[in-house]
Coordinates of C-alpha atoms in Angstrom, one line a residue:
X1361 CA -36.0 66.2 -13.8
X1362 CA -34.4 67.1 -17.2
X1363 CA -30.8 66.0 -17.5
X1364 CA -30.6 65.4 -21.1
X1365 CA -28.8 68.7 -21.7
X1366 CA -26.3 68.2 -19.2
X1367 CA -25.5 64.5 -20.5
X1368 CA -25.4 65.1 -24.1
X1369 CA -22.8 68.0 -23.6
X1370 CA -20.7 65.8 -21.4
X1371 CA -17.5 63.8 -22.8
X1372 CA -17.5 61.4 -19.8
X1373 CA -19.8 58.5 -18.9
X1374 CA -22.6 59.7 -16.4
X1375 CA -24.9 57.8 -14.5
X1376 CA -27.4 58.1 -12.1
X1377 CA -28.2 55.3 -9.6
X1378 CA -30.5 55.0 -6.8
X1379 CA -29.5 53.2 -3.4
X1380 CA -29.8 49.4 -4.7
X1381 CA -27.8 50.0 -8.2
X1382 CA -30.3 50.5 -10.5
X1383 CA -29.1 52.9 -13.2
X1384 CA -32.0 55.4 -13.6
X1385 CA -30.3 57.5 -16.4
X1386 CA -27.1 57.1 -18.4
X1387 CA -25.6 59.6 -21.1
X1388 CA -24.7 58.7 -24.7
X1389 CA -21.0 57.7 -23.7
X1390 CA -22.2 55.4 -21.0
X1391 CA -24.5 53.7 -23.4
X1392 CA -21.6 52.9 -25.5
X1393 CA -20.1 50.8 -23.1
X1394 CA -23.2 49.0 -22.3
X1395 CA -24.6 51.0 -19.2
X1396 CA -27.7 51.6 -20.0
X1397 CA -30.8 52.4 -17.9
X1398 CA -31.8 48.7 -18.0
X1399 CA -28.6 47.5 -16.0
X1400 CA -28.2 47.5 -12.3
X1401 CA -24.6 48.7 -11.7
X1402 CA -24.0 46.4 -8.7
X1403 CA -24.6 43.6 -10.8
X1404 CA -21.7 44.4 -12.8
X1405 CA -19.0 44.3 -10.3
X1406 CA -17.2 41.6 -8.7
X1407 CA -17.9 41.1 -4.9
X1408 CA -14.9 42.4 -3.4
X1409 CA -15.2 45.9 -5.2
X1410 CA -19.2 45.8 -4.5
X1411 CA -18.6 45.2 -1.1
X1412 CA -16.4 48.5 -0.9
X1413 CA -18.7 50.8 -3.1
X1414 CA -21.7 50.0 -0.8
X1415 CA -19.9 51.1 2.5
X1416 CA -18.4 54.4 0.7
X1417 CA -21.9 55.3 -0.6
X1418 CA -23.4 54.8 2.8
X1419 CA -20.8 57.0 4.0
X1420 CA -21.5 59.3 1.5
X1421 CA -25.3 59.6 2.0
X1422 CA -24.9 59.7 6.1
X1423 CA -22.4 62.4 5.7
X1424 CA -19.8 60.5 7.1
X1425 CA -17.5 61.5 4.4
X1426 CA -15.5 64.8 5.0
X1427 CA -15.5 65.6 1.2
X1428 CA -18.6 65.9 -1.0
X1429 CA -17.6 63.4 -3.4
X1430 CA -15.0 60.7 -3.5
X1431 CA -13.3 58.4 -6.3
X1432 CA -13.4 54.7 -6.7
X1433 CA -11.8 52.3 -9.2
X1434 CA -13.6 49.3 -10.7
X1435 CA -11.3 47.1 -11.9
X1436 CA -13.7 45.1 -14.2
X1437 CA -17.1 44.7 -15.2
X1438 CA -17.4 40.7 -16.0
X1439 CA -20.0 41.6 -18.8
X1440 CA -17.8 44.0 -20.6
X1441 CA -14.1 44.3 -21.6
X1442 CA -13.5 47.7 -19.4
X1443 CA -12.2 49.1 -16.3
X1444 CA -12.8 52.2 -15.1
X1445 CA -12.3 55.1 -12.3
X1446 CA -15.7 57.2 -11.0
X1447 CA -16.3 60.2 -9.2
X1448 CA -19.4 59.9 -7.1
X1449 CA -21.4 62.5 -5.8
X1450 CA -24.7 62.2 -3.5
X1451 CA -27.8 64.4 -4.8
X1452 CA -29.5 64.8 -1.6
X1453 CA -32.8 66.3 -3.0
X1454 CA -33.3 63.3 -5.3
X1455 CA -31.8 60.8 -3.0
X1456 CA -29.6 59.6 -6.0
X1457 CA -26.0 59.0 -6.7
X1458 CA -24.4 60.5 -9.6
X1459 CA -21.3 58.8 -11.2
X1460 CA -18.8 60.6 -13.2
X1461 CA -16.5 58.2 -15.0
X1462 CA -13.0 60.2 -15.2
X1463 CA -11.1 57.0 -17.1
X1464 CA -12.6 54.2 -18.9
X1465 CA -10.7 52.2 -20.8
X1466 CA -10.8 48.5 -22.8
X1467 CA -8.9 45.6 -21.6
X1468 CA -7.1 43.7 -24.4
X1469 CA -8.5 40.2 -24.7
X1470 CA -5.3 38.9 -23.0
X1471 CA -5.2 41.2 -20.1
X1472 CA -8.9 40.4 -19.7
X1473 CA -8.4 36.7 -19.3
X1474 CA -5.6 37.3 -17.0
X1475 CA -7.5 39.8 -14.7
X1476 CA -8.0 38.4 -11.3
X1477 CA -11.8 39.0 -11.2
X1478 CA -12.6 36.9 -14.3
X1479 CA -9.8 34.3 -13.2
X1480 CA -11.9 33.9 -10.0
X1481 CA -15.0 33.2 -12.2
X1482 CA -13.1 30.6 -14.3
X1483 CA -11.7 28.8 -11.2
X1484 CA -14.9 28.5 -9.4
X1485 CA -16.1 26.8 -12.0
X1486 CA -13.4 24.4 -12.1
X1487 CA -14.2 20.9 -10.4
X1488 CA -10.6 20.8 -9.0
X1489 CA -9.5 22.4 -5.9
X1490 CA -7.4 25.4 -6.6
X1491 CA -5.5 27.3 -4.0
X1492 CA -2.8 29.8 -3.9
X1493 CA -0.7 29.5 -0.7
X1494 CA 2.2 31.4 0.7
X1495 CA 5.3 29.7 2.0
X1496 CA 4.1 29.5 5.7
X1497 CA 0.9 27.7 4.9
X1498 CA -1.4 30.9 4.9
X1499 CA -4.4 30.6 2.1
X1500 CA -4.4 33.9 -0.3
X1501 CA -6.9 32.6 -2.7
X1502 CA -9.2 29.3 -2.6
X1503 CA -11.8 28.6 -5.6
X1504 CA -15.4 27.3 -4.7
X1505 CA -14.4 24.0 -4.8
X1506 CA -12.2 24.1 -1.7
X1507 CA -15.3 25.7 0.1
X1508 CA -17.7 23.1 -1.0
X1509 CA -15.2 20.3 0.0
X1510 CA -14.6 21.9 3.4
X1511 CA -18.6 22.1 3.6
X1512 CA -18.7 25.8 4.4
X1513 CA -21.6 27.1 2.9
X1514 CA -22.0 30.5 4.8
X1515 CA -18.9 33.1 5.3
X1516 CA -17.0 31.9 2.2
X1517 CA -13.9 34.2 2.7
X1518 CA -10.3 33.4 3.0
X1519 CA -9.9 34.4 6.7
X1520 CA -13.0 31.9 7.4
X1521 CA -10.9 29.2 5.9
X1522 CA -7.4 30.1 7.1
X1523 CA -9.2 30.2 10.8
X1524 CA -10.4 26.5 10.4
X1525 CA -7.2 25.4 9.1
X1526 CA -5.3 26.9 12.0
X1527 CA -7.6 25.7 14.5
X1528 CA -6.9 22.3 13.1
X1529 CA -10.7 22.1 12.5
X1530 CA -10.1 21.6 8.8
X1531 CA -7.8 19.8 6.7
X1532 CA -7.2 20.3 2.9
X1533 CA -5.2 18.0 0.4
X1534 CA -2.1 19.3 -1.1
X1535 CA -0.7 21.1 2.3
X1536 CA 1.4 18.4 3.6
X1537 CA 4.5 19.5 2.1
X1538 CA 4.3 23.2 1.7
X1539 CA 7.8 24.0 2.6
X1540 CA 10.0 22.6 -0.1
X1541 CA 13.8 23.3 -0.7
X1542 CA 13.6 23.1 -4.7
X1543 CA 11.4 25.2 -6.9
X1544 CA 10.2 22.4 -9.2
X1545 CA 6.8 21.1 -10.0
X1546 CA 5.5 18.4 -7.6
X1547 CA 2.9 16.0 -8.4
X1548 CA 1.8 13.1 -5.9
X1549 CA -1.1 10.8 -5.0
X1550 CA -2.6 11.3 -1.3
X1551 CA -5.2 9.3 0.3
X1552 CA -7.2 11.2 2.7
X1553 CA -10.9 11.6 4.2
X1554 CA -13.2 14.1 3.2
X1555 CA -15.4 16.1 6.2
X1556 CA -17.6 13.2 6.3
X1557 CA -15.0 10.6 7.3
X1558 CA -15.1 8.9 3.6
X1559 CA -11.9 7.9 2.2
X1560 CA -10.5 10.0 -0.8
X1561 CA -7.4 10.2 -3.1
X1562 CA -6.4 13.2 -4.8
X1563 CA -3.6 14.2 -6.9
X1564 CA -2.0 17.1 -5.7
X1565 CA 0.3 19.5 -8.0
X1566 CA 2.1 22.0 -6.3
X1567 CA 3.7 24.6 -8.7
X1568 CA 6.1 27.3 -7.3
X1569 CA 5.5 30.6 -8.5
X1570 CA 8.2 33.4 -8.3
X1571 CA 6.2 37.1 -8.2
X1572 CA 8.0 39.9 -9.8
X1573 CA 7.0 41.9 -6.6
X1574 CA 6.2 40.5 -3.0
X1575 CA 6.8 37.1 -1.4
X1576 CA 6.7 33.7 -3.9
X1577 CA 3.7 31.9 -3.5
X1578 CA 2.7 28.1 -4.1
X1579 CA 0.2 27.2 -6.6
X1580 CA -2.0 23.8 -5.5
X1581 CA -4.3 21.7 -7.7
X1582 CA -5.7 18.9 -6.1
X1583 CA -7.7 16.7 -8.4
X1584 CA -10.3 14.1 -7.0
X1585 CA -8.8 10.5 -8.3
X1586 CA -10.9 8.4 -6.1
X1587 CA -13.2 6.8 -8.8
X1588 CA -9.8 5.9 -10.7
X1589 CA -8.2 4.4 -7.5
X1590 CA -11.2 2.5 -6.6
X1591 CA -11.3 1.0 -10.2
X1592 CA -7.3 0.1 -9.8
X1593 CA -8.2 -1.6 -6.6
X1594 CA -10.9 -3.5 -7.9
X1595 CA -8.6 -4.3 -11.1
X1596 CA -5.9 -5.8 -8.6
X1597 CA -8.2 -7.6 -6.6
X1598 CA -9.5 -9.5 -9.5
X1599 CA -5.5 -10.1 -10.6
X1600 CA -5.3 -11.5 -7.1
X1601 CA -8.1 -13.7 -6.9
X1602 CA -7.1 -15.2 -10.3
X1603 CA -3.5 -15.6 -8.8
X1604 CA -5.2 -17.4 -5.7
X1605 CA -7.2 -19.4 -8.0
X1606 CA -4.2 -20.8 -9.8
X1607 CA -2.7 -21.5 -6.7
X1608 CA -5.7 -23.5 -5.6
X1609 CA -5.7 -25.3 -8.6
X1610 CA -1.9 -25.9 -8.5
X1611 CA -2.7 -27.3 -4.8
X1612 CA -5.5 -29.7 -5.7
X1613 CA -3.2 -31.0 -8.4
X1614 CA -0.6 -31.6 -5.9
X1615 CA -3.3 -33.0 -3.3
X1616 CA -4.1 -35.5 -5.9
X1617 CA -0.7 -36.7 -6.4
X1618 CA 0.0 -37.1 -2.7
X1619 CA -3.1 -39.3 -2.1
X1620 CA -2.0 -41.2 -4.7
X1621 CA 1.7 -41.8 -3.3
X1622 CA 0.2 -42.3 0.4
X1623 CA -2.6 -44.8 -0.5
X1624 CA -0.3 -47.3 -1.6
X1625 CA 1.6 -47.5 1.5
X1626 CA -1.5 -47.3 3.5
X1627 CA -3.1 -50.5 1.4
X1628 CA 0.0 -52.4 2.4
X1629 CA -0.2 -51.3 6.0
X1630 CA -3.7 -52.4 6.2
X1631 CA -3.1 -55.7 4.4
X1632 CA -0.2 -56.6 6.9
X1633 CA -2.5 -55.6 10.0
X1634 CA -5.3 -58.1 8.9
X1635 CA -2.9 -60.8 8.3
X1636 CA -1.2 -60.1 11.7
X1637 CA -4.8 -60.5 12.9
X1638 CA -5.7 -63.8 11.4
X1639 CA -2.3 -65.4 12.0
X1640 CA -2.2 -64.7 16.0
X1641 CA -2.1 -67.8 18.2
X1642 CA -5.1 -68.7 20.0
X1643 CA -3.3 -70.4 23.0
X1644 CA -2.1 -66.8 24.2
X1645 CA -5.2 -64.9 25.0
X1646 CA -3.8 -62.1 27.0
X1647 CA -0.9 -61.4 24.5
X1648 CA -3.6 -61.2 21.7
X1649 CA -6.0 -59.2 23.5
X1650 CA -3.2 -56.5 23.3
X1651 CA -1.8 -57.4 19.9
X1652 CA -5.5 -57.2 18.6
X1653 CA -6.0 -53.6 20.2
X1654 CA -2.7 -52.4 18.6
X1655 CA -3.8 -53.9 15.2
X1656 CA -7.4 -52.2 15.8
X1657 CA -5.5 -48.8 16.7
X1658 CA -3.6 -49.4 13.4
X1659 CA -6.8 -49.8 11.2
X1660 CA -8.4 -46.8 12.7
X1661 CA -5.5 -44.6 12.0
X1662 CA -5.2 -46.1 8.4
X1663 CA -9.0 -45.2 7.9
X1664 CA -8.7 -41.8 9.4
X1665 CA -5.9 -40.9 6.8
X1666 CA -7.7 -42.5 4.1
X1667 CA -10.6 -40.3 4.9
X1668 CA -8.1 -37.1 5.0
X1669 CA -6.7 -38.1 1.6
X1670 CA -10.0 -38.2 0.3
X1671 CA -10.9 -35.1 1.6
X1672 CA -7.9 -33.2 0.0
X1673 CA -9.0 -34.5 -3.0
X1674 CA -12.4 -33.3 -2.8
X1675 CA -11.6 -30.2 -1.4
X1676 CA -9.4 -29.5 -4.5
X1677 CA -12.5 -29.8 -6.9
X1678 CA -15.8 -28.0 -7.1
X1679 CA -17.4 -31.7 -6.9
X1680 CA -17.2 -33.8 -4.0
X1681 CA -15.8 -37.0 -4.5
X1682 CA -17.8 -38.7 -1.5
X1683 CA -21.4 -39.1 -1.9
X1684 CA -23.8 -36.9 0.8
X1685 CA -25.0 -38.9 3.6
X1686 CA -27.9 -38.5 6.0
X1687 CA -25.7 -37.6 9.3
X1688 CA -26.1 -36.2 12.8
X1689 CA -24.6 -32.9 13.1
X1690 CA -24.1 -33.5 16.9
X1691 CA -22.4 -36.6 16.0
X1692 CA -19.9 -34.8 13.9
X1693 CA -19.5 -32.0 16.3
X1694 CA -18.8 -34.6 19.2
X1695 CA -15.9 -36.5 17.1
X1696 CA -14.1 -33.2 16.2
X1697 CA -14.3 -32.1 19.6
X1698 CA -12.9 -35.5 20.9
X1699 CA -10.1 -35.0 18.8
X1700 CA -9.2 -31.4 20.2
X1701 CA -9.6 -32.7 24.0
X1702 CA -5.9 -32.9 24.7
X1703 CA -5.1 -29.4 22.9
X1704 CA -8.0 -27.7 25.0
X1705 CA -6.4 -29.1 28.2
X1706 CA -2.9 -28.2 27.3
X1707 CA -3.9 -24.5 26.9
X1708 CA -6.4 -24.6 29.9
X1709 CA -9.2 -23.4 27.4
X1710 CA -12.8 -23.9 29.4
X1711 CA -15.2 -25.5 26.9
X1712 CA -19.0 -25.3 26.8
X1713 CA -20.9 -27.8 24.3
X1714 CA -24.6 -27.3 24.1
X1715 CA -25.6 -29.8 21.2
X1716 CA -28.5 -31.6 22.5
X1717 CA -31.0 -28.9 22.1
X1718 CA -32.4 -30.6 18.9
X1719 CA -34.6 -33.7 18.6
X1720 CA -33.4 -34.7 15.1
X1721 CA -30.5 -33.1 13.9
X1722 CA -30.0 -35.3 10.8
X1723 CA -29.0 -33.4 7.4
X1724 CA -27.8 -34.7 4.2
X1725 CA -24.0 -33.7 4.0
X1726 CA -20.7 -34.5 3.4
X1727 CA -19.3 -35.4 7.0
X1728 CA -16.1 -35.3 6.4
X1729 CA -16.0 -31.8 4.9
X1730 CA -18.3 -30.5 7.5
X1731 CA -16.4 -31.9 10.3
X1732 CA -13.2 -30.0 8.4
X1733 CA -15.4 -26.6 8.5
X1734 CA -15.9 -27.3 12.5
X1735 CA -12.1 -28.1 13.0
X1736 CA -11.0 -25.2 11.0
X1737 CA -13.1 -22.5 13.3
X1738 CA -12.1 -24.6 16.4
X1739 CA -8.5 -24.4 15.7
X1740 CA -8.6 -20.6 14.8
X1741 CA -10.5 -20.2 18.1
X1742 CA -7.6 -21.7 20.1
X1743 CA -5.1 -19.6 18.2
X1744 CA -7.0 -16.6 18.8
X1745 CA -6.9 -17.2 22.4
X1746 CA -3.3 -18.3 23.0
X1747 CA -2.1 -15.4 21.1
X1748 CA -4.4 -12.5 22.7
X1749 CA -2.7 -10.2 25.1
X1750 CA -6.2 -9.9 26.9
X1751 CA -6.3 -11.1 30.6
X1752 CA -9.8 -12.3 30.2
X1753 CA -10.9 -16.1 30.9
X1754 CA -10.2 -18.5 28.0
X1755 CA -13.3 -19.8 26.8
X1756 CA -14.8 -21.6 23.7
X1757 CA -18.6 -22.4 23.8
X1758 CA -20.3 -24.4 20.8
X1759 CA -24.2 -24.4 20.6
X1760 CA -26.3 -26.1 18.0
X1761 CA -29.9 -25.0 17.3
X1762 CA -32.7 -25.0 14.9
X1763 CA -33.9 -21.8 13.5
X1764 CA -36.7 -21.7 11.2
X1765 CA -35.9 -24.6 8.4
X1766 CA -32.2 -24.4 9.1
X1767 CA -29.3 -25.6 11.3
X1768 CA -27.3 -23.1 13.2
X1769 CA -23.9 -24.0 14.4
X1770 CA -22.5 -21.1 16.8
X1771 CA -18.7 -21.3 17.7
X1772 CA -17.7 -18.3 20.2
X1773 CA -14.3 -17.6 21.5
X1774 CA -12.9 -15.1 24.0
X1775 CA -10.0 -14.6 22.1
X1776 CA -8.5 -11.1 20.4
X1777 CA -11.2 -9.2 18.7
X1778 CA -11.2 -9.3 14.5
X1779 CA -10.0 -5.6 13.4
X1780 CA -12.8 -3.7 11.6
X1781 CA -10.3 -2.9 8.6
X1782 CA -9.8 -6.7 7.6
X1783 CA -13.0 -7.9 8.3
X1784 CA -13.9 -8.1 4.7
X1785 CA -10.7 -10.1 4.0
X1786 CA -11.2 -12.9 6.7
X1787 CA -12.4 -15.5 4.0
X1788 CA -9.9 -14.7 1.4
X1789 CA -7.7 -17.3 0.3
X1790 CA -4.1 -17.1 1.8
X1791 CA -5.0 -14.0 3.9
X1792 CA -3.6 -14.7 7.6
X1793 CA -3.2 -12.3 10.4
X1794 CA -1.4 -15.3 12.4
X1795 CA 2.6 -15.3 12.9
X1796 CA 4.8 -17.0 10.2
X1797 CA 4.5 -20.7 11.1
X1798 CA 0.9 -20.5 12.6
X1799 CA -1.6 -20.7 9.6
X1800 CA -1.6 -20.7 5.8
X1801 CA -4.9 -18.4 5.5
X1802 CA -6.8 -21.2 3.7
X1803 CA -8.9 -22.6 6.5
X1804 CA -11.8 -20.3 6.3
X1805 CA -11.5 -19.8 2.5
X1806 CA -11.9 -23.6 2.2
X1807 CA -14.5 -23.4 5.2
X1808 CA -16.5 -21.0 3.1
X1809 CA -16.3 -23.1 0.0
X1810 CA -17.8 -26.2 1.9
X1811 CA -20.4 -24.6 3.5
X1812 CA -21.7 -22.8 0.4
X1813 CA -21.5 -26.2 -1.3
X1814 CA -24.1 -27.5 1.4
X1815 CA -26.4 -24.2 0.2
X1816 CA -25.3 -22.9 3.7
X1817 CA -23.6 -19.5 4.9
X1818 CA -20.8 -18.6 7.3
X1819 CA -20.8 -15.4 8.8
X1820 CA -19.3 -13.9 12.1
X1821 CA -19.6 -10.9 14.6
X1822 CA -16.6 -9.8 16.8
X1823 CA -16.2 -7.3 19.7
X1824 CA -13.8 -6.8 22.3
X1825 CA -15.1 -9.6 24.5
X1826 CA -16.3 -12.3 22.1
X1827 CA -16.0 -13.5 18.6
X1828 CA -18.6 -15.5 17.2
X1829 CA -19.1 -17.6 13.9
X1830 CA -22.3 -18.7 12.7
X1831 CA -22.6 -21.9 10.4
X1832 CA -26.1 -22.1 8.8
X1833 CA -27.1 -25.2 7.4
X1834 CA -30.3 -25.9 5.5
X1835 CA -32.2 -29.1 6.7
X1836 CA -33.6 -29.7 3.4
X1837 CA -30.7 -29.2 1.1
X1838 CA -32.2 -31.3 -1.9

């Protein structure tokens, strides 16, 4: 078929297009606007106008249209600075569509950049979440980043997005304060979660836009600042760690001063008690026995205070003052347990001590410091039980057993469960969940350092029924 004569005389751009959009013929006017036979017309159109064109072509081909032709406007060809209005005919014998351009004009560069079709392309390549929302929260436009954030892979249209939002199946950042009395630009940081449940921080910028016609809208730009916030948190954590380190250093100095001040009167007390013992009258045996018991009790308490002072000084330093000695872990546990017997009875706490399952539980350690670890955990267990709101039985269980080349001290209590959100902070210095006056937040932090000083580990498990601490100590820590 020869259309050359017809095409060359026409002053309008003329095209012959098949049902899939391939340009089979184009005249010289069309060629001037880059509409040539090596192009596909459909690929040059924006999505919304392409869908409309396909429906109209199908109606024209099937005879659904009452007219033999119809007009359509193409607002933009993304590859060309042009807008056009076309009259389309269906050539039944050739099974082709004839496009006759009634108007084809060039955009100015400014108009083209402001055009909706191109702006969508620009917005879709922006990693930030960009949306235009009306005052009642209905989304009028959303860029590709929003659909990606929402996890919508198919059916990417504004109706699907609004439906998910209305059904509360989806939540998007920046939509919390849509209605605002003032018309000023608002910027704020928001902590939320993505559809997978991961924590995410967004900087939301909401800009009211007054439209020359129709209702006013709100431009919302949400920038993901999660990495920045995490870096900020790490910096704060480092600052707090440095602050806690300084506090511990100060406590160490203070402990040394206290130890020095207490040691002098202790020496005098011990010396006087020994003098009393030597000067007892030999003829008053019954009275002497009572006095000797009292003096021995004084000496025992002096010795205990002395050990506590040495322990305070050693805990304030990285190196231990006392030398490591070979000690039985069961004896250390038994000693600590005996000091808490009255406390267990006072709070009606049932105890179960299983420490005789190992034939030889001797290890090289700092006995006083190891006693402090066990004491701290037992005291925390008691507090957890008495502060718990549960009505379950009050029980503390301590087991000592051997696993591979380690000795395990397992301490369990039926107190309150440790919340998931604070598990990572349990061993931080000065962190405590107890009411004011019930704790300093140093017990577990010091315990962790002591255990690590013994080349061991300390960890825990906690659920609604039981909280269990595991102290793992190597049998040969040399």
